Short mmCIF file of C-alpha atoms in Angstrom, two decimals:
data_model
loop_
_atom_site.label_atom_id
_atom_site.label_comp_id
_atom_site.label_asym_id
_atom_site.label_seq_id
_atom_site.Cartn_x
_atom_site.Cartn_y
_atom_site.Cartn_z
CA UNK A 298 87.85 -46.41 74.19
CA UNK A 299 91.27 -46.64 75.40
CA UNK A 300 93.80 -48.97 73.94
CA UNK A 301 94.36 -50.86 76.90
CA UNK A 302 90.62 -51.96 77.24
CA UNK A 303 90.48 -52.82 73.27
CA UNK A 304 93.08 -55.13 74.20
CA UNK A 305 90.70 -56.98 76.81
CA UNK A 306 87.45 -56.95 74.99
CA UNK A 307 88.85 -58.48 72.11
CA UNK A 308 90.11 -61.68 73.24
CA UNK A 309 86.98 -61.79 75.48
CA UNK A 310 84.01 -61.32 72.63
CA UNK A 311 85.91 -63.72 70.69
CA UNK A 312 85.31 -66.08 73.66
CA UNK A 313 82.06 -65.03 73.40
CA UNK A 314 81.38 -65.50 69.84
CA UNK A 315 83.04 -69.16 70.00
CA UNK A 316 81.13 -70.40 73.09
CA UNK A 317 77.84 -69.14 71.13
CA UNK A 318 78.51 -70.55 68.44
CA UNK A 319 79.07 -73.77 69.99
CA UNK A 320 76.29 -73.98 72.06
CA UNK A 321 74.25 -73.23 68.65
CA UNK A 322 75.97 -76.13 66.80
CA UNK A 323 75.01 -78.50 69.88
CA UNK A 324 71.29 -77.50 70.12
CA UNK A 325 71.45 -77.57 66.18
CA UNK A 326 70.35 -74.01 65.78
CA UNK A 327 72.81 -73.35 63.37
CA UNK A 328 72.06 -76.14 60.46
CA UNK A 329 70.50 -73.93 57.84
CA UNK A 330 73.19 -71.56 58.58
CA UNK A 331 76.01 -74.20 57.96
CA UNK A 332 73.98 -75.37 55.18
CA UNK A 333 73.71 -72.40 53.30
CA UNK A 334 77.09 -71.93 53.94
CA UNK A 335 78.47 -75.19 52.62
CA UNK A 336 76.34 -74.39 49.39
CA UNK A 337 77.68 -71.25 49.06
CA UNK A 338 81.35 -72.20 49.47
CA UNK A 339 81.32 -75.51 47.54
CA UNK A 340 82.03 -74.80 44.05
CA UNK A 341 85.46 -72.44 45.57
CA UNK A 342 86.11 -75.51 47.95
CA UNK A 343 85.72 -77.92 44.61
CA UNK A 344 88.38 -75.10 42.58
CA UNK A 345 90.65 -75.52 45.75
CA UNK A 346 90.75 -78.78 45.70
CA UNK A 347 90.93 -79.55 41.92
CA UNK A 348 93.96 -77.19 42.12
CA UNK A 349 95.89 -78.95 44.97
CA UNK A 350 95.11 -82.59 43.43
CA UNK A 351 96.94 -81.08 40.71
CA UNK A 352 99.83 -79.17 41.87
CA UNK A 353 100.72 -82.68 43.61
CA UNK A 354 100.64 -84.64 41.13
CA UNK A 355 102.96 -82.11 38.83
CA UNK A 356 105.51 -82.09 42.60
CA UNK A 357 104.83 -85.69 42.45
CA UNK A 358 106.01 -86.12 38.77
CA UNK A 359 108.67 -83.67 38.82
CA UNK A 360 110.03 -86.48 41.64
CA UNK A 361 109.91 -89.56 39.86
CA UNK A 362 111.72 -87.78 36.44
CA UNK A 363 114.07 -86.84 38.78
CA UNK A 364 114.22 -90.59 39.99
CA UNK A 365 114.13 -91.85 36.83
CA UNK A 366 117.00 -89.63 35.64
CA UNK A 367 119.24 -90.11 38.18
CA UNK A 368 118.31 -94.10 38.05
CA UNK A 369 119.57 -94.05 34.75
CA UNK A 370 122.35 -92.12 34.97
CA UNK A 371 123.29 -95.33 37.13
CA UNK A 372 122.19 -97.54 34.64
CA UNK A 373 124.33 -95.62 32.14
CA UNK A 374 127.10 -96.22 34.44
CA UNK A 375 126.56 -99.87 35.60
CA UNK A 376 126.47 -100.27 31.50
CA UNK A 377 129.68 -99.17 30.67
CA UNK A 378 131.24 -101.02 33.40
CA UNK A 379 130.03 -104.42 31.97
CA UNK A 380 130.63 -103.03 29.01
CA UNK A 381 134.62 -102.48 29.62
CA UNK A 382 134.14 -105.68 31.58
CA UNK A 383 132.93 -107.60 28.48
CA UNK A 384 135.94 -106.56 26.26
CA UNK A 385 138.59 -107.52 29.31
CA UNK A 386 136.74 -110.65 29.53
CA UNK A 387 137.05 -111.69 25.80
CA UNK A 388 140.66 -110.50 25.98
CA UNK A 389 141.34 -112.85 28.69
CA UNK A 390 138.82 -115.66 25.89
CA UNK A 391 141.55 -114.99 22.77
CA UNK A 392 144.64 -115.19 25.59
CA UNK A 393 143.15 -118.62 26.55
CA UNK A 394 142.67 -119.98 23.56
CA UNK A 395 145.97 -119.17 22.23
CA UNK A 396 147.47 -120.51 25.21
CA UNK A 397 145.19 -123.33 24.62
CA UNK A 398 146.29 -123.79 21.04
CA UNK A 399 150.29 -123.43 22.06
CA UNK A 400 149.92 -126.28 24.90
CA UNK A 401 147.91 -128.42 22.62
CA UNK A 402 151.25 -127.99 20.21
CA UNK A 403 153.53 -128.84 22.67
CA UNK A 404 151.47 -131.75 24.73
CA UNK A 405 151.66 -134.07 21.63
CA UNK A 406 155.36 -133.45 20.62
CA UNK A 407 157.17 -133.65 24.28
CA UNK A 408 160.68 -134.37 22.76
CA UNK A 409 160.11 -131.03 21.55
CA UNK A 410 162.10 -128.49 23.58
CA UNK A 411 159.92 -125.90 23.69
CA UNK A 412 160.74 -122.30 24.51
CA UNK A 413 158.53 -119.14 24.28
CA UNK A 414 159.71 -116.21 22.51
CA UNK A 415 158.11 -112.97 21.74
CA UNK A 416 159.43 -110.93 18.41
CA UNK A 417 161.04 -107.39 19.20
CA UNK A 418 162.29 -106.62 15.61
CA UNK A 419 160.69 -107.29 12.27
CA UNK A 420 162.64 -106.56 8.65
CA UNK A 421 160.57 -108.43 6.21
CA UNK A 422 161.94 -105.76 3.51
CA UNK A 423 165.22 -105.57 1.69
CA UNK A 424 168.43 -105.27 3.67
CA UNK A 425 170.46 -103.49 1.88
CA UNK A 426 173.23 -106.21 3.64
CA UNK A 427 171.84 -109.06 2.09
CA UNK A 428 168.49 -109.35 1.01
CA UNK A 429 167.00 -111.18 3.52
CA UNK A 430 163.74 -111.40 5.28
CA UNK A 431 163.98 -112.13 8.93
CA UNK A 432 162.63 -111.43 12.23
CA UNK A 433 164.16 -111.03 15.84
CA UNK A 434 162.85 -112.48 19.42
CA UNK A 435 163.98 -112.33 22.31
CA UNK A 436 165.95 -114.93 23.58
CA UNK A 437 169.24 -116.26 22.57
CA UNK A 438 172.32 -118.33 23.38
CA UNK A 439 171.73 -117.45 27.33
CA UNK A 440 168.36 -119.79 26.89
CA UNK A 441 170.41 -122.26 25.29
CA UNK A 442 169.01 -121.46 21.70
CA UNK A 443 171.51 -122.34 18.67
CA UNK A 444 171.99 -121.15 15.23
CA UNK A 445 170.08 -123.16 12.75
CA UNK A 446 166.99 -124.63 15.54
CA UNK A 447 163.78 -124.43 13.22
CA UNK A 448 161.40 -121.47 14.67
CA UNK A 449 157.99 -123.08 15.06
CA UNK A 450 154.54 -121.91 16.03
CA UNK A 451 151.14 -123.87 16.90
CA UNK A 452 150.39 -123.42 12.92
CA UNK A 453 153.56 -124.45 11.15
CA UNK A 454 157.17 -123.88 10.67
CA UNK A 455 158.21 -119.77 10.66
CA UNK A 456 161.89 -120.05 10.15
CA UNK A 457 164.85 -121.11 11.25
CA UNK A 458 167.38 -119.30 13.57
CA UNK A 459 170.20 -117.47 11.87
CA UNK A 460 172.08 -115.85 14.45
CA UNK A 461 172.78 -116.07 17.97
CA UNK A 462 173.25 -113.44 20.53
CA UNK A 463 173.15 -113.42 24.45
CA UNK A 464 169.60 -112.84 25.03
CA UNK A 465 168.59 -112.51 21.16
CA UNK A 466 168.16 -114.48 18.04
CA UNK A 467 167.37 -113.80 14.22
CA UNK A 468 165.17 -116.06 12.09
CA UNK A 469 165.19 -116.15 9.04
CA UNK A 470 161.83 -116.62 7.59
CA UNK A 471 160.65 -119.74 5.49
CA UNK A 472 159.41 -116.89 3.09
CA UNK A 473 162.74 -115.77 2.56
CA UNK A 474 164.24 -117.13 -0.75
CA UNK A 475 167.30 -118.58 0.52
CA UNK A 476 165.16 -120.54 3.41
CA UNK A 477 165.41 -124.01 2.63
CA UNK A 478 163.50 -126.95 4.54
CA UNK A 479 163.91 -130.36 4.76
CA UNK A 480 160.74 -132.90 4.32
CA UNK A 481 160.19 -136.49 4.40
CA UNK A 482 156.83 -137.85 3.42
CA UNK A 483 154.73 -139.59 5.53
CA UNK A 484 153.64 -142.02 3.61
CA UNK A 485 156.54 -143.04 0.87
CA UNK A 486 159.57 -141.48 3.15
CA UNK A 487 161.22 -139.60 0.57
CA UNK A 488 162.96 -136.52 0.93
#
């Protein structure tokens, strides 16, 4: 046979086969056939199917641990936000109560002139000078401040000012053994 009629009978016993077999299946001719058939190929179709049920369920967990890693990767990250967030927030807490603390000060005592001050210099040891212990802030005769104004804070008296510059002052510390304070007492008024 040539090559060019292979090519034609082919496709046509096929067609052949296929309408045969379906007129078979209609008549049911062909039920012990397909019976014998699905016996015979039950146990491989069983293997099959045993093996797909689970190769998707190994795709199917290999998706949810990737899921679950990148969901808490996000966690990790939401976590740390609230994390820095906590620590701003009780910043802001200690800032607040401090401010709290230094209005409740000045609220009760309002012939107090009050002015805020923060210290830039510290020299609580010797100097060689003069042996004092004193501190400086940062304001001075520009804010109106004047040597010997008592230096006070929301707990107590710190010192009293020493020295006056333009936009600096030095206190000399109540520790300081030449720091003297006058008291009266409450209750007989002595001094």
């Amino acid at each position: 046979m040539t090559r060019e009629r292979l090519q034609f009978l082919i496709p046509v016993a096929l067609i052949l086969i296929a309408l045969v077999g379906f007129v078979l299946h209609r008549a049911g001719l062909l039920q012990p056939v397909e019976g014998l058939l699905q016996r015979l190929t039950a146990p491989i179709q069983e293997g099959v199917s045993g093996v797909s049920t689970q190769l998707s369920e190994v795709a199917q967990t290999a998706r949810d641990l990737r899921e679950l890693r990148q969901r808490n990767e996000e966690l990790e990250a939401q976590n740390a936000a609230l994390l820095l967030e906590n620590v701003r927030l009780r910043e802001i807490e200690t800032e607040a109560a401090l401010l709290r603390d230094l209005l409740n000060f000045t609220q009760p005592n309002p012939s107090y002139q009050v002015r805020g001050a923060r210290v830039v210099g510290r020299k609580i040891a010797q100097d060689p000078s003069n042996l004092q212990k004193y501190i400086t802030i940062d304001v001075g005769g520009a804010s109106g401040i004047e040597r010997n104004m008592p230096v006070i804070t929301d707990r107590g008296l710190v010192g009293r000012i020493s020295e006056v510059g333009e936009t600096w002052s030095r206190v000399l510390l109540i520790i300081d053994p030449q720091s003297t304070v006058n008291a009266l007492t409450q209750s007989t008024r002595a001094s």
